[in-house]
Coordinates of C-alpha atoms and ligand atoms in Angstrom, one line a residue:
M1 CA -7.5 19.7 48.8
A2 CA -5.0 22.5 48.0
L3 CA -2.7 23.6 50.8
S4 CA -4.0 26.5 52.8
T5 CA -1.0 28.5 54.2
E6 CA -1.8 32.1 55.0
T7 CA -2.7 32.2 58.7
G8 CA -2.0 35.9 59.1
T9 CA -0.4 35.5 62.5
T10 CA 2.7 37.6 63.2
G11 CA 5.8 37.1 65.3
Q12 CA 8.4 34.3 65.3
S13 CA 8.6 31.8 68.0
P14 CA 10.9 28.9 67.8
T15 CA 9.2 25.6 67.3
P16 CA 10.2 23.0 70.0
S17 CA 11.4 19.8 68.4
G18 CA 8.7 17.7 70.1
A19 CA 5.9 19.9 68.8
E20 CA 3.2 18.4 66.6
F21 CA 3.2 21.4 64.2
F22 CA 5.6 24.2 63.2
D23 CA 5.2 27.6 61.7
V24 CA 6.6 28.8 58.5
H25 CA 7.6 32.5 58.4
G26 CA 7.8 34.8 55.4
P27 CA 11.2 36.5 55.5
A28 CA 10.0 39.6 53.8
D29 CA 8.0 40.7 56.9
N30 CA 8.4 37.7 59.3
R31 CA 4.6 36.9 59.2
V32 CA 3.6 33.3 59.7
V33 CA 2.6 32.1 56.2
G34 CA 1.9 28.4 57.0
T35 CA 1.7 25.8 59.7
L36 CA 2.5 22.2 58.9
P37 CA 2.9 18.9 60.9
N38 CA 6.2 18.3 62.5
H39 CA 6.1 14.6 61.6
S40 CA 7.3 12.3 64.4
P41 CA 9.5 9.2 63.7
E42 CA 6.3 7.0 64.1
Q43 CA 4.4 9.1 61.5
V44 CA 7.4 8.9 59.1
A45 CA 7.5 5.1 59.6
V46 CA 3.9 4.9 58.5
M47 CA 4.7 6.9 55.4
A48 CA 7.7 4.7 54.6
A49 CA 5.6 1.5 55.0
E50 CA 3.0 2.8 52.6
L51 CA 5.6 3.8 50.0
R52 CA 7.3 0.4 50.2
A53 CA 3.9 -1.3 49.7
A54 CA 3.3 0.8 46.5
Q55 CA 6.8 0.5 45.0
P56 CA 6.7 -3.0 43.4
A57 CA 3.8 -2.0 41.1
W58 CA 5.6 1.3 40.3
E59 CA 8.7 -0.7 39.3
D60 CA 6.6 -3.1 37.3
L61 CA 5.1 -0.2 35.4
G62 CA 8.4 0.0 33.5
P63 CA 10.3 3.1 32.4
D64 CA 7.8 4.1 29.8
G65 CA 4.9 4.0 32.2
R66 CA 6.8 5.9 34.8
A67 CA 8.0 8.5 32.3
K68 CA 4.3 9.0 31.3
T69 CA 3.3 9.7 35.0
L70 CA 6.3 12.0 35.5
R71 CA 5.3 14.0 32.5
S72 CA 1.7 14.3 33.7
W73 CA 3.1 15.6 36.9
L74 CA 5.2 18.2 35.0
D75 CA 2.0 19.2 33.1
W76 CA 0.2 19.7 36.5
V77 CA 3.2 21.7 37.9
M78 CA 3.1 24.0 34.9
D79 CA -0.7 24.3 34.9
N80 CA -0.3 25.4 38.6
E81 CA 2.9 27.3 38.1
Q82 CA 1.8 30.7 39.3
R83 CA 0.2 29.3 42.5
L84 CA 3.3 27.2 43.3
L85 CA 5.6 30.1 42.6
E86 CA 3.6 32.4 44.9
L87 CA 4.1 29.8 47.7
V88 CA 7.9 29.8 46.9
Q89 CA 7.9 33.6 47.1
R90 CA 5.8 33.7 50.3
E91 CA 8.0 31.3 52.2
S92 CA 11.4 32.5 50.8
G93 CA 11.0 36.2 50.4
K94 CA 12.7 36.1 47.0
S95 CA 12.3 38.6 44.2
W96 CA 9.8 37.4 41.6
G97 CA 12.6 37.0 39.0
D98 CA 14.6 34.7 41.3
T99 CA 11.4 32.9 42.2
A100 CA 10.3 32.3 38.6
I101 CA 13.5 30.2 37.9
E102 CA 12.3 27.4 40.2
T103 CA 9.9 25.7 37.8
M104 CA 12.5 25.7 35.1
V105 CA 14.3 23.1 37.0
A106 CA 11.2 20.8 37.0
V107 CA 10.9 21.2 33.2
E108 CA 14.6 20.5 32.6
V109 CA 15.1 17.6 34.9
I110 CA 11.8 15.8 34.3
N111 CA 12.3 16.0 30.5
Y112 CA 15.9 14.9 30.8
V113 CA 15.3 11.8 32.9
T114 CA 12.1 10.7 31.1
K115 CA 13.7 11.1 27.7
H116 CA 16.7 8.9 28.5
G117 CA 15.5 6.8 31.4
A118 CA 14.5 3.7 29.5
K119 CA 17.8 3.5 27.7
W120 CA 19.8 4.1 30.9
L121 CA 17.9 1.5 32.9
A122 CA 18.2 -1.2 30.2
D123 CA 20.2 -4.3 30.9
Q124 CA 23.9 -3.8 30.0
D125 CA 25.6 -6.7 28.3
H126 CA 29.4 -7.0 28.6
R127 CA 32.1 -9.1 27.0
P128 CA 34.1 -11.4 29.2
H129 CA 37.4 -9.7 30.3
S130 CA 39.6 -12.6 29.1
A131 CA 39.6 -15.8 27.0
S132 CA 39.5 -17.8 30.2
Q133 CA 35.9 -16.6 30.8
A134 CA 34.8 -17.0 27.2
T135 CA 32.0 -19.4 28.0
K136 CA 30.2 -16.8 30.2
R137 CA 27.4 -14.4 29.2
L138 CA 27.6 -11.2 31.3
R139 CA 24.8 -8.8 32.0
V140 CA 24.1 -6.0 34.5
H141 CA 20.5 -5.6 35.8
A142 CA 19.6 -2.3 37.3
R143 CA 17.2 -2.7 40.2
P144 CA 16.0 0.4 42.1
Y145 CA 16.5 0.9 45.8
Q146 CA 13.0 0.3 47.0
L147 CA 12.8 3.5 49.1
V148 CA 15.0 6.6 48.5
G149 CA 15.1 9.5 50.9
V150 CA 15.6 13.0 49.5
I151 CA 16.3 15.7 52.1
T152 CA 16.7 19.3 50.9
P153 CA 17.6 22.8 52.2
W154 CA 15.7 26.0 52.0
N155 CA 17.4 27.9 49.2
F156 CA 15.3 26.6 46.3
P157 CA 12.1 25.3 47.9
L158 CA 10.7 23.7 44.7
G159 CA 13.8 23.6 42.5
M160 CA 16.0 21.7 44.9
P161 CA 13.8 18.6 45.4
M162 CA 13.0 18.7 41.6
M163 CA 16.7 18.2 41.0
D164 CA 16.7 14.7 42.6
V165 CA 13.2 13.3 43.0
P166 CA 12.4 12.8 39.3
G167 CA 15.6 10.7 38.8
A168 CA 14.7 8.5 41.7
L169 CA 11.1 8.0 40.6
M170 CA 12.3 7.3 37.0
A171 CA 14.6 4.6 38.4
G172 CA 11.5 2.9 39.9
A173 CA 12.2 3.8 43.5
A174 CA 9.6 5.2 45.9
V175 CA 10.6 8.5 47.3
L176 CA 10.3 9.8 50.9
S177 CA 11.1 13.5 50.6
K178 CA 11.8 15.9 53.4
P179 CA 11.9 19.6 52.5
S180 CA 13.5 22.2 54.8
E181 CA 11.3 23.3 57.7
V182 CA 12.1 26.9 56.6
T183 CA 10.5 26.6 53.2
P184 CA 8.3 23.4 53.0
L185 CA 5.1 24.9 51.4
A186 CA 5.6 24.8 47.7
W187 CA 7.1 21.3 47.7
A188 CA 4.4 19.9 50.0
E189 CA 1.9 21.3 47.5
A190 CA 3.8 19.7 44.5
V191 CA 3.7 16.4 46.3
R192 CA 0.0 16.8 47.0
G193 CA -0.4 17.4 43.2
W194 CA 1.3 14.0 42.6
R195 CA -0.8 12.2 45.1
E196 CA -4.2 13.8 44.6
E197 CA -4.4 15.5 41.2
I198 CA -2.8 13.3 38.5
G199 CA -3.8 9.8 39.5
A200 CA -0.2 8.8 40.2
P201 CA 0.5 5.8 42.5
P202 CA 1.4 6.7 46.1
V203 CA 5.1 6.3 45.6
L204 CA 6.0 9.9 46.5
A205 CA 5.4 11.4 50.0
C206 CA 6.5 14.5 51.8
A207 CA 7.5 14.3 55.5
T208 CA 7.5 17.8 57.0
G209 CA 9.2 18.8 60.1
L210 CA 12.5 19.8 61.8
G211 CA 15.8 18.0 61.9
G212 CA 14.3 15.0 63.8
T213 CA 12.0 14.3 60.9
G214 CA 15.0 14.3 58.6
A215 CA 16.8 11.9 60.9
A216 CA 13.8 9.6 60.9
V217 CA 13.9 9.6 57.1
V218 CA 17.6 8.6 57.1
D219 CA 16.7 5.8 59.5
L220 CA 14.1 4.3 57.2
V221 CA 15.3 4.5 53.6
D222 CA 17.5 2.3 51.5
M223 CA 19.5 5.2 50.0
I224 CA 19.7 8.8 51.0
Q225 CA 20.2 11.8 48.7
F226 CA 20.9 14.9 50.9
T227 CA 21.5 18.5 50.0
G228 CA 22.3 20.9 52.8
S229 CA 25.1 22.0 55.1
T230 CA 28.3 20.2 55.6
R231 CA 27.5 19.8 59.3
T232 CA 24.2 18.0 58.7
G233 CA 25.6 16.1 55.8
R234 CA 28.4 14.7 57.9
A235 CA 25.9 13.5 60.5
I236 CA 23.8 11.9 57.8
G237 CA 26.8 10.3 56.2
I238 CA 27.8 8.8 59.6
R239 CA 24.3 7.5 60.2
A240 CA 24.1 6.1 56.7
A241 CA 27.4 4.3 57.2
E242 CA 26.1 2.8 60.5
R243 CA 23.1 1.5 58.5
L244 CA 25.2 0.5 55.6
I245 CA 23.1 2.4 53.1
P246 CA 24.6 4.6 50.4
S247 CA 24.5 8.4 50.8
S248 CA 24.9 11.0 48.1
L249 CA 25.8 14.3 49.8
E250 CA 25.7 17.7 48.2
L251 CA 27.0 20.1 50.8
G252 CA 28.3 23.6 51.3
G253 CA 30.8 25.6 49.2
K254 CA 33.1 28.6 49.1
D255 CA 33.4 29.0 45.4
A256 CA 36.2 31.2 44.1
M257 CA 36.1 33.3 41.0
I258 CA 39.5 33.9 39.4
V259 CA 39.8 36.9 37.0
L260 CA 43.0 36.8 34.9
A261 CA 44.4 39.9 33.3
D262 CA 43.4 39.0 29.8
A263 CA 39.7 38.5 30.7
D264 CA 36.8 40.4 29.3
I265 CA 36.3 42.6 32.3
D266 CA 32.7 43.7 31.6
R267 CA 31.6 40.1 31.2
A268 CA 33.5 39.1 34.3
V269 CA 31.9 41.9 36.3
G270 CA 28.4 40.9 35.1
G271 CA 29.3 37.3 36.0
A272 CA 30.4 38.3 39.5
I273 CA 27.2 40.2 40.1
W274 CA 25.0 37.3 38.9
G275 CA 27.1 34.6 40.5
G276 CA 27.5 36.4 43.8
L277 CA 24.1 37.9 44.2
F278 CA 21.6 35.6 42.5
N279 CA 19.1 34.4 45.1
S280 CA 20.7 36.9 47.5
G281 CA 23.8 34.8 47.4
Q282 CA 22.0 31.8 48.8
A283 CA 23.2 29.2 46.3
C284 CA 25.7 26.5 47.0
I285 CA 27.7 27.4 43.9
S286 CA 27.5 31.2 44.5
V287 CA 30.6 33.2 43.9
E288 CA 31.8 33.6 47.5
R289 CA 35.2 35.2 46.9
V290 CA 36.9 36.9 43.9
Y291 CA 40.7 36.9 43.0
V292 CA 41.6 39.5 40.4
Q293 CA 45.0 40.0 38.8
A294 CA 46.7 43.3 39.5
P295 CA 46.6 44.9 36.0
V296 CA 42.8 44.7 35.9
Y297 CA 42.0 44.9 39.6
D298 CA 41.1 48.7 39.8
E299 CA 38.8 48.6 36.7
F300 CA 37.1 45.4 37.9
V301 CA 36.5 46.7 41.4
Q302 CA 35.1 50.1 40.2
K303 CA 32.7 48.5 37.7
L304 CA 31.7 45.8 40.2
T305 CA 30.9 48.4 42.9
E306 CA 28.8 50.5 40.5
K307 CA 26.8 47.4 39.4
A308 CA 26.3 46.1 42.9
A309 CA 25.1 49.4 44.1
A310 CA 22.5 49.5 41.3
I311 CA 20.9 46.1 42.2
R312 CA 17.3 46.6 43.3
Q313 CA 16.4 44.7 46.4
G314 CA 12.9 43.7 47.7
T315 CA 10.2 41.1 47.4
D316 CA 8.0 42.2 44.5
T317 CA 4.9 40.2 45.3
D318 CA 3.1 42.0 42.4
K319 CA 5.3 40.0 40.1
S320 CA 6.5 43.2 38.4
Y321 CA 10.1 42.2 38.2
S322 CA 10.9 45.5 39.9
N323 CA 13.4 43.9 42.2
D324 CA 16.5 41.9 41.3
I325 CA 17.2 40.2 44.6
G326 CA 15.0 39.5 47.6
A327 CA 15.3 38.7 51.2
M328 CA 17.5 36.1 52.9
A329 CA 15.5 33.0 54.1
T330 CA 16.1 33.4 57.8
E331 CA 17.3 35.9 60.3
A332 CA 20.1 33.5 61.3
Q333 CA 21.3 33.8 57.7
V334 CA 21.4 37.6 57.9
D335 CA 23.3 37.3 61.2
I336 CA 26.0 35.2 59.5
V337 CA 26.4 37.7 56.7
D338 CA 26.5 40.5 59.2
R339 CA 29.1 38.7 61.3
H340 CA 31.4 38.1 58.3
V341 CA 31.2 41.7 57.1
K342 CA 31.9 43.0 60.7
D343 CA 34.8 40.6 61.1
A344 CA 36.3 41.7 57.8
V345 CA 36.0 45.4 58.6
A346 CA 37.5 44.8 62.1
K347 CA 40.5 43.2 60.4
G348 CA 41.1 46.0 58.0
A349 CA 38.7 45.4 55.0
R350 CA 36.9 48.3 53.4
V351 CA 33.2 48.2 52.4
L352 CA 32.7 49.9 49.0
T353 CA 28.9 49.4 48.9
G354 CA 26.3 47.8 51.2
G355 CA 27.6 46.5 54.5
T356 CA 24.7 47.1 56.9
R357 CA 21.7 44.9 57.4
G358 CA 18.2 46.0 56.3
E359 CA 16.0 47.6 59.0
Q360 CA 12.9 45.5 58.2
G361 CA 12.6 41.9 57.1
F362 CA 15.5 39.6 56.5
Y363 CA 17.4 41.8 54.0
Y364 CA 21.1 42.3 53.5
P365 CA 22.2 44.6 50.7
P366 CA 24.7 43.7 48.0
T367 CA 28.1 44.3 49.6
V368 CA 31.5 44.7 48.0
L369 CA 34.5 44.2 50.2
V370 CA 38.1 45.0 49.4
D371 CA 41.5 44.7 51.2
V372 CA 40.4 41.3 52.4
D373 CA 42.7 38.4 53.2
H374 CA 42.4 34.8 54.4
T375 CA 42.5 35.7 58.1
M376 CA 38.9 36.9 57.6
D377 CA 35.8 34.7 57.9
C378 CA 34.4 36.1 54.7
M379 CA 37.2 34.4 52.7
R380 CA 37.2 31.1 54.6
E381 CA 33.7 30.2 55.9
E382 CA 30.6 29.8 53.7
T383 CA 28.8 33.1 53.9
F384 CA 25.7 32.2 51.8
G385 CA 24.8 35.8 51.3
P386 CA 25.1 38.8 48.9
T387 CA 28.7 39.6 49.6
L388 CA 31.5 39.9 47.1
P389 CA 34.9 40.1 48.8
V390 CA 37.6 40.9 46.2
M391 CA 41.3 40.2 46.6
K392 CA 44.2 41.4 44.4
V393 CA 46.6 38.7 43.2
D394 CA 49.7 38.7 41.0
T395 CA 50.2 35.4 39.3
D396 CA 48.0 32.5 38.1
E397 CA 49.7 30.4 40.7
E398 CA 48.9 32.8 43.6
A399 CA 45.2 32.8 42.5
I400 CA 45.1 28.9 42.4
R401 CA 46.9 28.6 45.8
L402 CA 44.4 31.0 47.4
A403 CA 41.4 29.4 45.7
N404 CA 42.5 26.0 47.0
D405 CA 43.1 27.3 50.5
S406 CA 39.6 26.2 51.7
P407 CA 38.1 23.2 53.3
Y408 CA 35.4 23.3 50.6
G409 CA 35.7 22.2 47.0
L410 CA 32.3 22.5 45.3
A411 CA 32.9 24.6 42.1
G412 CA 34.6 27.7 40.9
S413 CA 35.2 29.8 37.8
V414 CA 38.2 31.1 35.8
W415 CA 38.0 34.1 33.5
T416 CA 40.4 34.5 30.6
A417 CA 40.5 35.0 26.9
D418 CA 42.8 32.0 26.5
P419 CA 41.0 28.7 26.5
E420 CA 44.2 26.7 27.2
R421 CA 45.0 28.9 30.2
A422 CA 41.5 28.4 31.5
E423 CA 41.9 24.6 31.3
R424 CA 45.4 24.7 32.8
V425 CA 44.1 26.7 35.8
A426 CA 40.9 24.5 36.1
R427 CA 43.0 21.3 36.3
Q428 CA 44.8 22.7 39.3
L429 CA 41.7 23.7 41.2
E430 CA 40.5 21.3 44.0
T431 CA 36.8 21.5 43.1
G432 CA 34.2 19.2 41.7
G433 CA 33.3 21.7 38.9
V434 CA 35.0 24.6 37.1
T435 CA 33.4 27.0 34.7
A436 CA 35.3 29.1 32.2
N437 CA 34.0 32.6 31.6
N438 CA 30.6 31.9 33.3
V439 CA 29.1 31.3 36.7
L440 CA 26.5 28.9 38.2
A441 CA 26.6 27.0 34.9
S442 CA 28.1 23.7 36.0
V443 CA 25.2 22.7 38.1
F444 CA 22.8 22.6 35.1
Q445 CA 24.9 20.5 32.7
F446 CA 23.1 17.2 33.4
P447 CA 25.5 15.1 31.2
L448 CA 28.3 16.1 33.6
P449 CA 28.7 15.0 37.3
M450 CA 27.7 17.7 39.7
G451 CA 29.4 17.0 43.0
G452 CA 31.7 18.6 45.6
W453 CA 35.2 17.6 46.6
K454 CA 36.7 17.8 50.1
S455 CA 34.0 19.0 52.6
S456 CA 31.6 19.9 49.8
G457 CA 30.2 16.4 49.4
L458 CA 30.3 12.8 48.4
G459 CA 29.0 11.4 45.2
A460 CA 27.4 13.4 42.5
R461 CA 24.0 14.7 41.6
F462 CA 23.9 14.2 37.8
G463 CA 26.1 12.8 35.2
G464 CA 24.3 11.4 32.2
P465 CA 23.0 7.8 32.9
Y466 CA 24.2 8.1 36.5
S467 CA 21.4 10.7 37.1
V468 CA 19.0 7.8 37.2
R469 CA 21.3 4.7 37.7
K470 CA 22.5 6.1 41.0
Y471 CA 19.2 5.2 42.5
C472 CA 19.7 1.6 41.4
R473 CA 21.6 -1.4 42.8
N474 CA 23.5 -3.1 40.1
Q475 CA 22.9 -6.9 39.9
A476 CA 25.6 -8.9 38.1
F477 CA 24.0 -11.7 36.2
V478 CA 26.3 -14.4 34.8
S479 CA 25.0 -17.2 32.6
E480 CA 26.6 -20.0 30.7
R481 CA 26.9 -20.2 26.9
L482 CA 27.6 -24.0 27.0
S483 CA 25.9 -26.5 29.2
L484 CA 28.7 -28.7 30.5
K485 CA 28.3 -31.5 33.0
S486 CA 31.1 -30.1 35.1
E487 CA 33.8 -27.3 35.2
M488 CA 37.5 -27.8 35.1
N489 CA 38.0 -26.0 38.5
W490 CA 35.2 -28.0 40.3
Y491 CA 36.0 -30.8 42.8
P492 CA 37.6 -33.2 42.8
Y493 CA 41.1 -31.7 42.2
T494 CA 43.3 -34.0 40.2
P495 CA 47.0 -33.6 39.0
A496 CA 45.8 -33.9 35.3
K497 CA 43.2 -31.2 35.6
S498 CA 45.4 -28.8 37.5
R499 CA 48.2 -29.4 34.9
I500 CA 45.8 -28.5 32.1
M501 CA 44.5 -25.5 33.9
G502 CA 48.0 -24.2 34.6
R503 CA 48.9 -24.6 31.0
V504 CA 45.8 -22.8 29.8
I505 CA 46.4 -19.9 32.2
R506 CA 50.0 -19.5 31.0
L507 CA 49.0 -19.8 27.4
L508 CA 46.2 -17.3 27.5
G509 CA 47.6 -14.9 30.2
L510 CA 51.3 -14.4 29.7
H511 CA 53.1 -12.1 27.3
D512 CA 56.0 -13.9 25.7
W513 CA 56.2 -17.3 24.0
R514 CA 58.8 -18.9 26.3
R515 CA 56.6 -18.2 29.4
R516 CA 53.4 -19.2 27.6
L517 CA 54.8 -22.6 26.6
G518 CA 56.3 -23.1 30.1
L519 CA 59.9 -23.1 28.7
K520 CA 61.1 -20.6 31.3
A521 CA 61.9 -22.2 34.7
N522 CA 59.2 -22.0 37.3
G523 CA 60.6 -20.7 40.7
Ligands
NAD1 P1 20.8 22.1 56.8 O1 21.8 21.1 56.7 O2 20.6 22.9 58.0 O3 19.3 21.5 56.5 C1 19.1 20.7 55.3 C2 18.0 19.7 55.6 O4 18.4 18.8 56.5 C3 16.7 20.3 56.2 O5 15.6 19.7 55.5 C4 16.8 19.9 57.6 O6 15.5 19.8 58.3 C5 17.4 18.6 57.5 N1 18.1 18.1 58.7 C6 18.6 18.8 59.8 N2 19.2 18.0 60.7 C7 19.0 16.7 60.2 C8 19.4 15.4 60.7 N3 20.1 15.3 61.8 N4 19.2 14.4 59.9 C9 18.5 14.5 58.7 N5 18.1 15.7 58.2 C10 18.4 16.8 59.0 O7 21.0 23.1 55.5 P2 20.3 24.5 55.2 O8 20.7 25.5 56.1 O9 18.8 24.2 55.0 O10 20.8 24.8 53.7 C11 21.9 25.5 53.4 C12 23.1 24.7 53.1 O11 22.8 23.8 52.0 C13 24.3 25.5 52.7 O12 25.5 25.0 53.3 C14 24.5 25.2 51.2 O13 25.8 25.4 50.7 C15 24.0 23.8 51.1 N6 23.5 23.5 49.7 C16 24.3 22.7 48.9 C17 23.9 22.4 47.6 C18 24.7 21.5 46.8 O14 24.3 21.0 45.7 N7 26.0 21.2 47.1 C19 22.8 23.0 47.1 C20 22.0 23.9 47.9 C21 22.4 24.1 49.2

């Protein structure tokens, strides 16, 4: 049965953590748009047991069989695209343009992992590392973790789980997913499609609920893939360490954009607008702060302010593309943006456009701030909103130093006409990704690792074969080329055997003839 979400109730009341159900609010007007179970640890344990029971047959299906099922799911998602996107828009308050991007992730990721999965999961044969091991045959078997947990935040309700879940399923794992309580509707429906519409085995489940439900997932799985705040990620990393399970953590960011004097300013301004305001600034790799070299600073700021002021804001539920950016997901998120802007202004910053929260719904207008510095929260803390604080810098070194003056290290961008200069600056940035003359691009280059340094994470999301292999344990398989009765190093030790072994080791392992032949004194 398809998910029924619209209840028509209004008002927002916090859901107590012990409650059996929780409400989902639409940020455009704060109406309740859905009510879902707040799954208890006991309920999550039942889901986990069911997934574990189904996983062996899923693994036995092999990569080709799993790829076929994943592609059927993709077909179902695209056949139901409009309905799924309407759910995304209802729960997130996005503009239709920002909403429509979410299914693209499903297409890209499912096609990528199903196209290459069989090859990446194949046994890997290796040559022995030295002649002393020449009689060995070496092979790596990839065996999936039986149950992978995927916990996701609210900024891309469908797109975010679609980044990770297909890779884990392709690996042969069962997946216990847990979407954000702020935006669980579209993902819950996508999982229902898997379970009820395409005849797929029950190896994918969706636990809905608050933080306690997420914690129960971490307690039950064999590997956890988490995307969300640094605070929650740290707690999950600690719990995963206690349980000795691996965790891959994609956390917060404070990405810097560096505009050098030789950059194409019109393109850089367009990039700042897209990178800073896309999804109302609620993307982990959003442009959060901009450093512009003095010779082009005035031109950049003037053009940026004009473009930011022209951005159309609203939630075009008629799918007319009449808005560029929509609402923020929660009132708390609007509060953070408001606090950062007020803090900056109190410390001497100027607002060139925007700067005051919307009167209805959870809207905050595109905001350009200048005369900012690193004493201000807007330059140091993750804002996750449609703000563009711009700071004037003199040298490349000053821009790099300021960009690195952050506990975060997710991504960043450098803008220059000189490719070598771009690479030189990139190598000095303390971030997991750097883009030259573009923004938000590094996250969608699946052959490359996408992961944060410093407080922005641990591990990586993609990276060619790793996109699927990360959900597997590697089993080292060693077999013998010769079938000997015994080995030289087995008991009993004898002077003769140890003399021969010593000679062989010297002969094969040392680097000049005198030592190889034992002609140089020992000790
Ligand atoms: P959050 O950390 O508050 O919540 C994320 C998820 O964790 C939710 O599903 C939540 O229910 C769950 N959760 C909460 N407490 C938990 C616990 N103790 N154990 C297990 N699960 C728990 O994050 P958010 O506010 O939903 O998302 C915004 C954050 O996500 C931002 O910091 C943003 O930068 C980050 N983010 C990072 C990336 C990336 O790839 N690096 C991508 C998108 C968003």
